[in-house]
PDB file of C-alpha atoms and ligand atoms in Angstrom:
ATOM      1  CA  UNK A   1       0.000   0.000   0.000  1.00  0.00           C
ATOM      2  CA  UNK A   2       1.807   3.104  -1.294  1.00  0.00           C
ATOM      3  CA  UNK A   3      -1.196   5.534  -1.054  1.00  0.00           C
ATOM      4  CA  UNK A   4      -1.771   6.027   2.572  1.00  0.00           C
ATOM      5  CA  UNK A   5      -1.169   9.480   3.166  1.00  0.00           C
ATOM      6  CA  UNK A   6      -2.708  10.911   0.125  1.00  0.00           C
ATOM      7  CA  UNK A   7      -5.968   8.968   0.504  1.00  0.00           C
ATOM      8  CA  UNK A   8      -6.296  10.006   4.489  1.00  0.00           C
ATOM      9  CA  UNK A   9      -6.829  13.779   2.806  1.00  0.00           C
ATOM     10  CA  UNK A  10      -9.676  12.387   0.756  1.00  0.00           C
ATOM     11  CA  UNK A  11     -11.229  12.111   4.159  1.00  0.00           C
ATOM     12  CA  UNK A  12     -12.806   8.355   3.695  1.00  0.00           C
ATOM     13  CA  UNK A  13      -9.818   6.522   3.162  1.00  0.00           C
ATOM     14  CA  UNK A  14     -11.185   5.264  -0.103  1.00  0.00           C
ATOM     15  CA  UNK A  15     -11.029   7.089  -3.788  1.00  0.00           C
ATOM     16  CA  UNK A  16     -12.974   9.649  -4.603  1.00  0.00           C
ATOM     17  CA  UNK A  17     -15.233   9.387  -7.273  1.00  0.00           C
ATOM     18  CA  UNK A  18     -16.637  13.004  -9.070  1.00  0.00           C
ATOM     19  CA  UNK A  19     -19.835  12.777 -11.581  1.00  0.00           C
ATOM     20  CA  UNK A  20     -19.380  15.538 -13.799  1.00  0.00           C
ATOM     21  CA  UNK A  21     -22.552  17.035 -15.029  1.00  0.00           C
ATOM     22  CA  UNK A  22     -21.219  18.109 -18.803  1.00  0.00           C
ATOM     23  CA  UNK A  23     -22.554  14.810 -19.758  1.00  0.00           C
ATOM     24  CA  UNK A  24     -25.887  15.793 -17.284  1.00  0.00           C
ATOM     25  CA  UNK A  25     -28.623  17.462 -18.588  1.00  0.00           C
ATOM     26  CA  UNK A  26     -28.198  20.849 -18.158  1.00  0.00           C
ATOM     27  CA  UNK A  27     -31.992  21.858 -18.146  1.00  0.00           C
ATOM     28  CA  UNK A  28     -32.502  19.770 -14.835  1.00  0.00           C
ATOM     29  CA  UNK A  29     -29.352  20.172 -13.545  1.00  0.00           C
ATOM     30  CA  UNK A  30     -30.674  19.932  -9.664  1.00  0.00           C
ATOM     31  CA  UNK A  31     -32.040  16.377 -10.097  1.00  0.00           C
ATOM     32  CA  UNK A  32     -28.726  15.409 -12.189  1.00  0.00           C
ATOM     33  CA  UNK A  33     -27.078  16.165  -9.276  1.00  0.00           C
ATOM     34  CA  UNK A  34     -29.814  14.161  -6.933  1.00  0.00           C
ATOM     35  CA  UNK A  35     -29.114  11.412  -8.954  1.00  0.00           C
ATOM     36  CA  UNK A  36     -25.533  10.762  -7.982  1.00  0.00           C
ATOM     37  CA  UNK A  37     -26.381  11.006  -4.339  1.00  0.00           C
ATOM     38  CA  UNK A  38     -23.324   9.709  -2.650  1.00  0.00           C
ATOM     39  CA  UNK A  39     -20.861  10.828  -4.858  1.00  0.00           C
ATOM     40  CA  UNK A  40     -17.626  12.612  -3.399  1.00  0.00           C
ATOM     41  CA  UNK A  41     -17.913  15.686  -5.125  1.00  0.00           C
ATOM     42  CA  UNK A  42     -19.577  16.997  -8.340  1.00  0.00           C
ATOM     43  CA  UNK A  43     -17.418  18.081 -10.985  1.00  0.00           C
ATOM     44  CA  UNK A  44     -18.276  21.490 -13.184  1.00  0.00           C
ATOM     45  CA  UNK A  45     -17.166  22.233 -16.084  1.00  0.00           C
ATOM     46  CA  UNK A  46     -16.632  25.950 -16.849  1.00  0.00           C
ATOM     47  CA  UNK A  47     -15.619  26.138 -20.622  1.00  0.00           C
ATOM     48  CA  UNK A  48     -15.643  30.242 -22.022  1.00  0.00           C
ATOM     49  CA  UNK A  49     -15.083  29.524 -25.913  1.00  0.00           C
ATOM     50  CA  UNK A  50     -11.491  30.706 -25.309  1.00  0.00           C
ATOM     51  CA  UNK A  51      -9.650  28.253 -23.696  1.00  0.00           C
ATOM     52  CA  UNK A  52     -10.729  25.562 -25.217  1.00  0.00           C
ATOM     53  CA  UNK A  53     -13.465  25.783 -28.179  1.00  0.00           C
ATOM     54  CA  UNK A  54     -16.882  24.434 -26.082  1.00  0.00           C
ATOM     55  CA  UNK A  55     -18.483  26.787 -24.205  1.00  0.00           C
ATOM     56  CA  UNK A  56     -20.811  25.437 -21.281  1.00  0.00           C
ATOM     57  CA  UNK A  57     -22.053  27.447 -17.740  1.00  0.00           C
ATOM     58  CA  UNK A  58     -20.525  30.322 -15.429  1.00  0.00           C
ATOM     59  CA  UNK A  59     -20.977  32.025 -11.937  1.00  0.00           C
ATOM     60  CA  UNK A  60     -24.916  32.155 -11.536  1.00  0.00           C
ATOM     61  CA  UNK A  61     -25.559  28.180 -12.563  1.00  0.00           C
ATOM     62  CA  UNK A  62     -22.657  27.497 -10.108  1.00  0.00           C
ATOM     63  CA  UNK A  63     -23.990  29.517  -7.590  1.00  0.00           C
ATOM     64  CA  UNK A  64     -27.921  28.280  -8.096  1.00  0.00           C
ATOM     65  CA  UNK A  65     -26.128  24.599  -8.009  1.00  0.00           C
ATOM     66  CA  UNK A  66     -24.539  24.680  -4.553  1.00  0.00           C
ATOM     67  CA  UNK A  67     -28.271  25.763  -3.110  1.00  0.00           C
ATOM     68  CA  UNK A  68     -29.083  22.742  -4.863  1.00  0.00           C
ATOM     69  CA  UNK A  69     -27.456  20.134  -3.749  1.00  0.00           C
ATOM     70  CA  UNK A  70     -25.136  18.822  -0.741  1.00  0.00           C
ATOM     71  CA  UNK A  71     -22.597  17.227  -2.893  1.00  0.00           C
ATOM     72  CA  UNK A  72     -19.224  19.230  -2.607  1.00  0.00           C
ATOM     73  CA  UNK A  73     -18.805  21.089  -5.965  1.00  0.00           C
ATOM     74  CA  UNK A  74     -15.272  20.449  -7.868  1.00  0.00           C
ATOM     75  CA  UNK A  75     -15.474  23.439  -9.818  1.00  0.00           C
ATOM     76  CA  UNK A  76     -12.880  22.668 -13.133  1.00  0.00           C
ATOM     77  CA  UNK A  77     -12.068  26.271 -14.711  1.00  0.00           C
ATOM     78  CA  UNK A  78     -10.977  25.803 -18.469  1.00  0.00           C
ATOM     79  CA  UNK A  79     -10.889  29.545 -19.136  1.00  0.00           C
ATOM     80  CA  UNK A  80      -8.874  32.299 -19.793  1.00  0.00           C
ATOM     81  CA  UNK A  81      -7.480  35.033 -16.755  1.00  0.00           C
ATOM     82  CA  UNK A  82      -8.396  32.661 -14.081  1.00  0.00           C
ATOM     83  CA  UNK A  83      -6.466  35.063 -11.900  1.00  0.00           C
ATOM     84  CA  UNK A  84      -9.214  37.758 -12.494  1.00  0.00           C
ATOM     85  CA  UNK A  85     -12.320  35.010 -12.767  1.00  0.00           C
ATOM     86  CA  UNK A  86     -11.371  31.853 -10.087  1.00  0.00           C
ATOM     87  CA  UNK A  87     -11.676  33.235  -6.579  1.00  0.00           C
ATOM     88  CA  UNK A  88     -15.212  34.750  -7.117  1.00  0.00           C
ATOM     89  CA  UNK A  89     -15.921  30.587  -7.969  1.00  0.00           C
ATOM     90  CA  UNK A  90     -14.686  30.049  -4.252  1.00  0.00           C
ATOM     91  CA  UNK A  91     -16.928  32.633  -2.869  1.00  0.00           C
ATOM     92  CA  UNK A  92     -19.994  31.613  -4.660  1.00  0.00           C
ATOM     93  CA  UNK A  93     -20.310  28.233  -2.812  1.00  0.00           C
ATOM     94  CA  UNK A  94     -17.287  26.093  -4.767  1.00  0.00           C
ATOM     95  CA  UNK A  95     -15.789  23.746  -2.918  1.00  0.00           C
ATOM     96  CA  UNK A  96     -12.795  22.978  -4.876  1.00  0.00           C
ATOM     97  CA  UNK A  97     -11.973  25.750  -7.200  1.00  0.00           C
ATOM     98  CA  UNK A  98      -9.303  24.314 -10.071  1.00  0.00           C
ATOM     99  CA  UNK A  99      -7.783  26.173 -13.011  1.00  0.00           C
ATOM    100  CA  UNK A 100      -5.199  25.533 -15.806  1.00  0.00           C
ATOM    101  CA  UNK A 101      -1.658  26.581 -15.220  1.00  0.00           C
ATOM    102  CA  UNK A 102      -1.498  27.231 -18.898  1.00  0.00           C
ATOM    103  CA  UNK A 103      -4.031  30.229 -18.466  1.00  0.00           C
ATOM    104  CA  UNK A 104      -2.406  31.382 -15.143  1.00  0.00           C
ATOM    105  CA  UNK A 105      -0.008  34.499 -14.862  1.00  0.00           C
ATOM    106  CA  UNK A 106       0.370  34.364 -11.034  1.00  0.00           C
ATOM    107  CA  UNK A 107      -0.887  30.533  -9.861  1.00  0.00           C
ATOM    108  CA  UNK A 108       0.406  31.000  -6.697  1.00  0.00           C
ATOM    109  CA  UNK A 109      -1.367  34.249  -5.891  1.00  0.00           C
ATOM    110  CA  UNK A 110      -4.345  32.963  -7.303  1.00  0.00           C
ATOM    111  CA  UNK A 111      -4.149  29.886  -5.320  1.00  0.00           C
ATOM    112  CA  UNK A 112      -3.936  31.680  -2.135  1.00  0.00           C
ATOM    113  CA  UNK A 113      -6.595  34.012  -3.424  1.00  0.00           C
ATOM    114  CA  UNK A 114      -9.392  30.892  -3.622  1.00  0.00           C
ATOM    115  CA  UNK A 115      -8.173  29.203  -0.371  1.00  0.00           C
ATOM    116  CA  UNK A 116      -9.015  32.645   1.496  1.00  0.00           C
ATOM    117  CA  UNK A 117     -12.068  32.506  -0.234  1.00  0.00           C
ATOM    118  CA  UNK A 118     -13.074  29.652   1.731  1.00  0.00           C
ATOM    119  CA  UNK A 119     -12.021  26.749  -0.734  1.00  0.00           C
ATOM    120  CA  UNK A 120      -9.843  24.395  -1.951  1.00  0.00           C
ATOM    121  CA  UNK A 121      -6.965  25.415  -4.530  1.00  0.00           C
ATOM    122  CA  UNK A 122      -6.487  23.004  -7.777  1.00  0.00           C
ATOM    123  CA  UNK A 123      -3.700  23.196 -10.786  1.00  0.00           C
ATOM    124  CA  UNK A 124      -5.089  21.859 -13.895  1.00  0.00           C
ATOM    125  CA  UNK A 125      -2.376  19.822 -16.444  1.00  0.00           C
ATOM    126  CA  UNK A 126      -3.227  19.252 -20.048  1.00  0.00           C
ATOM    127  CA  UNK A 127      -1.571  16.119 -21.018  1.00  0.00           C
ATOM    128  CA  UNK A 128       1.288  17.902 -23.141  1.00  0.00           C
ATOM    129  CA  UNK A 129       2.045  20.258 -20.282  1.00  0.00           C
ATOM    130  CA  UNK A 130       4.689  18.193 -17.861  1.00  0.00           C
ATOM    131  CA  UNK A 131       4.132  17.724 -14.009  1.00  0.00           C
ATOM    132  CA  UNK A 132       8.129  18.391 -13.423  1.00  0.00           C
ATOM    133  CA  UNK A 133       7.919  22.069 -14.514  1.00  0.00           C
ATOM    134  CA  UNK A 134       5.632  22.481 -11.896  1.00  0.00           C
ATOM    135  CA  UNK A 135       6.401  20.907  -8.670  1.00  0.00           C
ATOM    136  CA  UNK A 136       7.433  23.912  -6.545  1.00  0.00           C
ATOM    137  CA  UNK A 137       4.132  25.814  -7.538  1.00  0.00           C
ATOM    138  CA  UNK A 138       2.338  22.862  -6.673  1.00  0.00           C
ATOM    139  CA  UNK A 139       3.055  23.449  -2.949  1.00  0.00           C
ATOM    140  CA  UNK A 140       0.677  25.761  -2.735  1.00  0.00           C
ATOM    141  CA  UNK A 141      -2.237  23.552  -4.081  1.00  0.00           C
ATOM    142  CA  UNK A 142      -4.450  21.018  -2.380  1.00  0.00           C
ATOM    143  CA  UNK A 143      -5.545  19.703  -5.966  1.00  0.00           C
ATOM    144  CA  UNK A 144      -3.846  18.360  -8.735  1.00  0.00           C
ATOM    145  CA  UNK A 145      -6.135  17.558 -11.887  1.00  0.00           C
ATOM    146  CA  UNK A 146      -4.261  15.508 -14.017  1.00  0.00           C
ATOM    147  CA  UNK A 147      -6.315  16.024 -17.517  1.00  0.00           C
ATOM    148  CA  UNK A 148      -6.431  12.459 -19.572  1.00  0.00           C
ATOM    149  CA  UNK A 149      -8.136  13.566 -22.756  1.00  0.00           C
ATOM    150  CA  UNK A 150      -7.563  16.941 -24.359  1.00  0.00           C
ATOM    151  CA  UNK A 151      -9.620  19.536 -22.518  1.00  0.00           C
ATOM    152  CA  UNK A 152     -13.041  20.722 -23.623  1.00  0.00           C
ATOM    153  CA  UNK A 153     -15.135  17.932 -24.518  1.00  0.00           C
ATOM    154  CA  UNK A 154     -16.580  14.532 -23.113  1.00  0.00           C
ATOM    155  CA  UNK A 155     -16.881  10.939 -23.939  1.00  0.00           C
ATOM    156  CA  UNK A 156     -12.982  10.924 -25.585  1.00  0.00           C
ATOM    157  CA  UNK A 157     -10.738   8.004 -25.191  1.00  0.00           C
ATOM    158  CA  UNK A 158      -8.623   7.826 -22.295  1.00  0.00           C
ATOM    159  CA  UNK A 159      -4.937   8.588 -22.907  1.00  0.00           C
ATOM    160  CA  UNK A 160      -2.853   6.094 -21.290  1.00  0.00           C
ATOM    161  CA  UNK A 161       0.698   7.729 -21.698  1.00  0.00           C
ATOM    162  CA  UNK A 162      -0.829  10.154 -18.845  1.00  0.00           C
ATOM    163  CA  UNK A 163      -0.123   6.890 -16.411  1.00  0.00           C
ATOM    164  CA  UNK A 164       3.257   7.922 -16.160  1.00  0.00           C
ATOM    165  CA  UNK A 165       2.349  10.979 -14.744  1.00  0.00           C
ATOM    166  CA  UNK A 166      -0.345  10.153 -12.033  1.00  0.00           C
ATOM    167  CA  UNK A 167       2.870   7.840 -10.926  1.00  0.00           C
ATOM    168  CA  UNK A 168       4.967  11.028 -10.710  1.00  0.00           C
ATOM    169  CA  UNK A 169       2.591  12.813  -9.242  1.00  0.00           C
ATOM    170  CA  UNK A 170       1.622  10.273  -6.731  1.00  0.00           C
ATOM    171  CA  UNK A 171       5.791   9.591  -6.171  1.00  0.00           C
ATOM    172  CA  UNK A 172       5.601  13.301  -5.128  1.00  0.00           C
ATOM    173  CA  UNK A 173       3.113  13.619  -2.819  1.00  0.00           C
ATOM    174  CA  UNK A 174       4.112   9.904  -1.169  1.00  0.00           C
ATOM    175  CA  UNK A 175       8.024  11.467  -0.932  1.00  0.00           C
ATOM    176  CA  UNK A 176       6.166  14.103   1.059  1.00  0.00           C
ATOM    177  CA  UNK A 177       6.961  16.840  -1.683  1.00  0.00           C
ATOM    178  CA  UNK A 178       3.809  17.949  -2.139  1.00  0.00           C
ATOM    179  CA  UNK A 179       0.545  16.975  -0.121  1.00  0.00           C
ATOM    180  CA  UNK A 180      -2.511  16.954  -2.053  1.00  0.00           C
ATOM    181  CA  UNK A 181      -5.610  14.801  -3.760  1.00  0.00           C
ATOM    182  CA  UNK A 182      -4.354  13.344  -7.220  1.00  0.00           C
ATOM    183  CA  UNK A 183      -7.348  13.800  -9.891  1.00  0.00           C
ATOM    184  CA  UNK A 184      -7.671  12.730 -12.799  1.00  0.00           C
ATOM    185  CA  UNK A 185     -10.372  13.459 -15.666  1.00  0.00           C
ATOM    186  CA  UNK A 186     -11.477  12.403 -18.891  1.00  0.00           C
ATOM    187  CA  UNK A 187     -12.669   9.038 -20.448  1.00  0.00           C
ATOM    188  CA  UNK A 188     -12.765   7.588 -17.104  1.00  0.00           C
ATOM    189  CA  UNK A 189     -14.676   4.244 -17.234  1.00  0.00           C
ATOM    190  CA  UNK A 190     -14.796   1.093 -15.434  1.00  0.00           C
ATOM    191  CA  UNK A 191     -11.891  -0.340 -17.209  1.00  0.00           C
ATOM    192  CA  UNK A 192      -9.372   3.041 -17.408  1.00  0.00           C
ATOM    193  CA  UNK A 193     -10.172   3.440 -13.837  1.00  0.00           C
ATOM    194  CA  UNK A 194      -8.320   0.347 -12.610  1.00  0.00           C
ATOM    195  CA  UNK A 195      -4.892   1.840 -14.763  1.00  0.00           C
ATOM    196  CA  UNK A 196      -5.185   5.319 -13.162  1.00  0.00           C
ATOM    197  CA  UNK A 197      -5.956   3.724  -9.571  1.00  0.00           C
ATOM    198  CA  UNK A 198      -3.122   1.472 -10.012  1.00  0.00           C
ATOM    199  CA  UNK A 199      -1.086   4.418 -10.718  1.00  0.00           C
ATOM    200  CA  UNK A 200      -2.073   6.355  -7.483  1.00  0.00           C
ATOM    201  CA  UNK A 201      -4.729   9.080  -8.105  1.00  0.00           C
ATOM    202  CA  UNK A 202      -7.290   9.413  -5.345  1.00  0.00           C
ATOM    203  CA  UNK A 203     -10.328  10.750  -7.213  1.00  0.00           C
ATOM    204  CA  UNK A 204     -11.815  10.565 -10.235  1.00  0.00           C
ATOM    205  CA  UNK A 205     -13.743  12.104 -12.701  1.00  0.00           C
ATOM    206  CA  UNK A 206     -16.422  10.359 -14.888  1.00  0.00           C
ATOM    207  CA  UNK A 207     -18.760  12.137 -17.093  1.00  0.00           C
ATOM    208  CA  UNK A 208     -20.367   9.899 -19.555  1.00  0.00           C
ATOM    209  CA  UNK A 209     -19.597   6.636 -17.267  1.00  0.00           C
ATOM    210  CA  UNK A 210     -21.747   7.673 -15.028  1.00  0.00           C
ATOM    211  CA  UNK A 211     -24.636   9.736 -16.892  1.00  0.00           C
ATOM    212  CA  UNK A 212     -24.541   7.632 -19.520  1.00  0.00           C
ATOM    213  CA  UNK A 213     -25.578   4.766 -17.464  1.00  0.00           C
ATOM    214  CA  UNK A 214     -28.945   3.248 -16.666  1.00  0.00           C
ATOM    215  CA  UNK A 215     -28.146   4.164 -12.913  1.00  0.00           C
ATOM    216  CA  UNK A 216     -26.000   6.897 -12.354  1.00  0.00           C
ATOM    217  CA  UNK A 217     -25.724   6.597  -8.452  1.00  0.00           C
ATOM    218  CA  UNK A 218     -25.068   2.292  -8.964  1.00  0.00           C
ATOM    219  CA  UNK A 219     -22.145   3.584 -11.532  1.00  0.00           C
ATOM    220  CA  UNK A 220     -20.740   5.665  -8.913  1.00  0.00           C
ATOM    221  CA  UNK A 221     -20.454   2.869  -6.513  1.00  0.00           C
ATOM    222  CA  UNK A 222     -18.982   0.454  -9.216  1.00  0.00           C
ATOM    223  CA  UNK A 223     -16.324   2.901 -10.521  1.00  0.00           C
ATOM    224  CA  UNK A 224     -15.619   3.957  -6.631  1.00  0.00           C
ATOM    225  CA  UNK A 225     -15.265  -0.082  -6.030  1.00  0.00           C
ATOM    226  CA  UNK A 226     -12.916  -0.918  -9.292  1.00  0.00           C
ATOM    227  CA  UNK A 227     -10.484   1.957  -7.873  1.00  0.00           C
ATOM    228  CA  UNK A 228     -10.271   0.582  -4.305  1.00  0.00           C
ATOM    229  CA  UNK A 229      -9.373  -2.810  -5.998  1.00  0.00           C
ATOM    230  CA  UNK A 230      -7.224  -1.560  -8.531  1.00  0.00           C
ATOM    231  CA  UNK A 231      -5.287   0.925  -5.528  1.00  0.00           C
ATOM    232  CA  UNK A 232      -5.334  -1.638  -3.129  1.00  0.00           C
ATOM    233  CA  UNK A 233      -3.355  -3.985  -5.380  1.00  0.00           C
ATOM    234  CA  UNK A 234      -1.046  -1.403  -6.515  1.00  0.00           C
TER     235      UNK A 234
HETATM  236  C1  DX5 B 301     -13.391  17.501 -20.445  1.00  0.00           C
HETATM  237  C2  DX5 B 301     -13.931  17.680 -19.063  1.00  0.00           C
HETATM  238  C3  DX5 B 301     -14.314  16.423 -18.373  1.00  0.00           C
HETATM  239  C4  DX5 B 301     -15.430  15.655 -19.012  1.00  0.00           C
HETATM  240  C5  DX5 B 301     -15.140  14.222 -18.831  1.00  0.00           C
HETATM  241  O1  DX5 B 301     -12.816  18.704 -20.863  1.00  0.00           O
HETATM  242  O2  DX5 B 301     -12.975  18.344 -18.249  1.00  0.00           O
HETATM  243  O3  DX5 B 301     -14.599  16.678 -16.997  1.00  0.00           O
HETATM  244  O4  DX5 B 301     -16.694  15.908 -18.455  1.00  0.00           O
HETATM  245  O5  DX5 B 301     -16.066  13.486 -19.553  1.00  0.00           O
HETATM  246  P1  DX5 B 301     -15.805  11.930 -19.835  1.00  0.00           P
HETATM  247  O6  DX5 B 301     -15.777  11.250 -18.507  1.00  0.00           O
HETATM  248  O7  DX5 B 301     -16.975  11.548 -20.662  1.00  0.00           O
HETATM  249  O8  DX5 B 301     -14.485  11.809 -20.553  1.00  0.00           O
HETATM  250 ZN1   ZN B 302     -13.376  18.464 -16.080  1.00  0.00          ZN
END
């Protein structure tokens, strides 16, 4: 068992499993969210046409979703100046607030600018953008998103040469380098998440794995128990 310390800050002991509602219906987004009672968190994604192409919800359907459900909301910022546009996200009710280091000027001052907000601070990765540039600025965060497709849509294929770097990531924060939750998002599924458990992330983010399915909340609870297997085999 290599994952100990890492997996105490998910709070359970066990991985972390984050619905995200892009693959939800947005037009009943409070009973999307009902329907994945249980899960750790609830990821949103924030996509402004400039970042990356898509272009989905902002500030008020963030702020009308945490009045509308219990479920922690993982807030996952693919826009441009978050250092202007991430804090308000932790003021509005986000629980984890987590933006891409390639739209960042100041990450670190933006970091500490959402955790006095009242939340969590996460670094987004695209898959091209290397974890080793950025393990001194990582001190400051409580989240790392490792990103496992490209950024801006859902229901791509999983890109296993990101495996590599949930192990460096997860070598970092076992070393006692950096102490935070290893994330990991995009084309998450029951088989992908054994490979990205195995490699040490501690939550994980599954958009059409878990709307797509007959059940949402049973998906949850399958993908949360192929990650403790996976992990606790690692
Ligand atoms: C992609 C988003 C993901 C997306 C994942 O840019 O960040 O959170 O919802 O969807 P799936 O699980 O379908 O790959
Ligand atoms: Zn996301």
């Amino acid at each position: 068992m290599t994952q100990q310390y890492s997996r105490a800050l998910t709070g359970t002991g066990a991985p972390m499993i984050a619905p995200s509602i892009l693959s939800a219906d947005f037009a009943r987004l409070a009973d999307e969210a009902a329907a994945v009672a249980g899960s750790d968190w609830l990821h949103v994604d924030v996509m402004d046409n400039h970042f990356v192409p898509n272009l989905t919800l902002g500030a008020p359907v963030v702020q009308s979703l945490a009045k509308a459900t219990d479920i922690p909301l993982d807030c996952h910022l693919m826009i441009d100046d978050p250092d202007r546009w991430a804090p308000p996200y932790a003021e509005l009710g986000a629980h984890n607030v987590t933006f891409h280091i390639e739209a960042a000027a100041d990450p670190r001052q933006t970091a500490r600018a959402i955790k006095a907000a009242g939340a969590r601070a996460g670094l987004a990765l695209k898959p091209a953008t290397p974890l080793s540039d950025y393990l001194d600025v990582l001190r400051e965060f409580d989240t790392l998103l490792v990103m496992t497709v490209e950024p801006g849509f859902g229901g791509q294929a999983f890109i296993d040469a990101m495996l590599d770097k949930i192990s460096q990531a997860r070598r970092a924060v076992d070393s006692g380098h950096l102490r935070l939750l290893v994330e990991v998002d995009g084309g998450v599924n029951d088989e992908t998440i054994e490979r990205a458990a195995a490699a040490g992330a501690d939550c994980f983010v599954a958009g059409s794995a878990v709307y797509g399915a007959q059940d949402p909340a049973a998906a949850v609870r399958a993908l949360r128990d192929a990650a403790r297997v996976a992990g606790a085999s690692a």
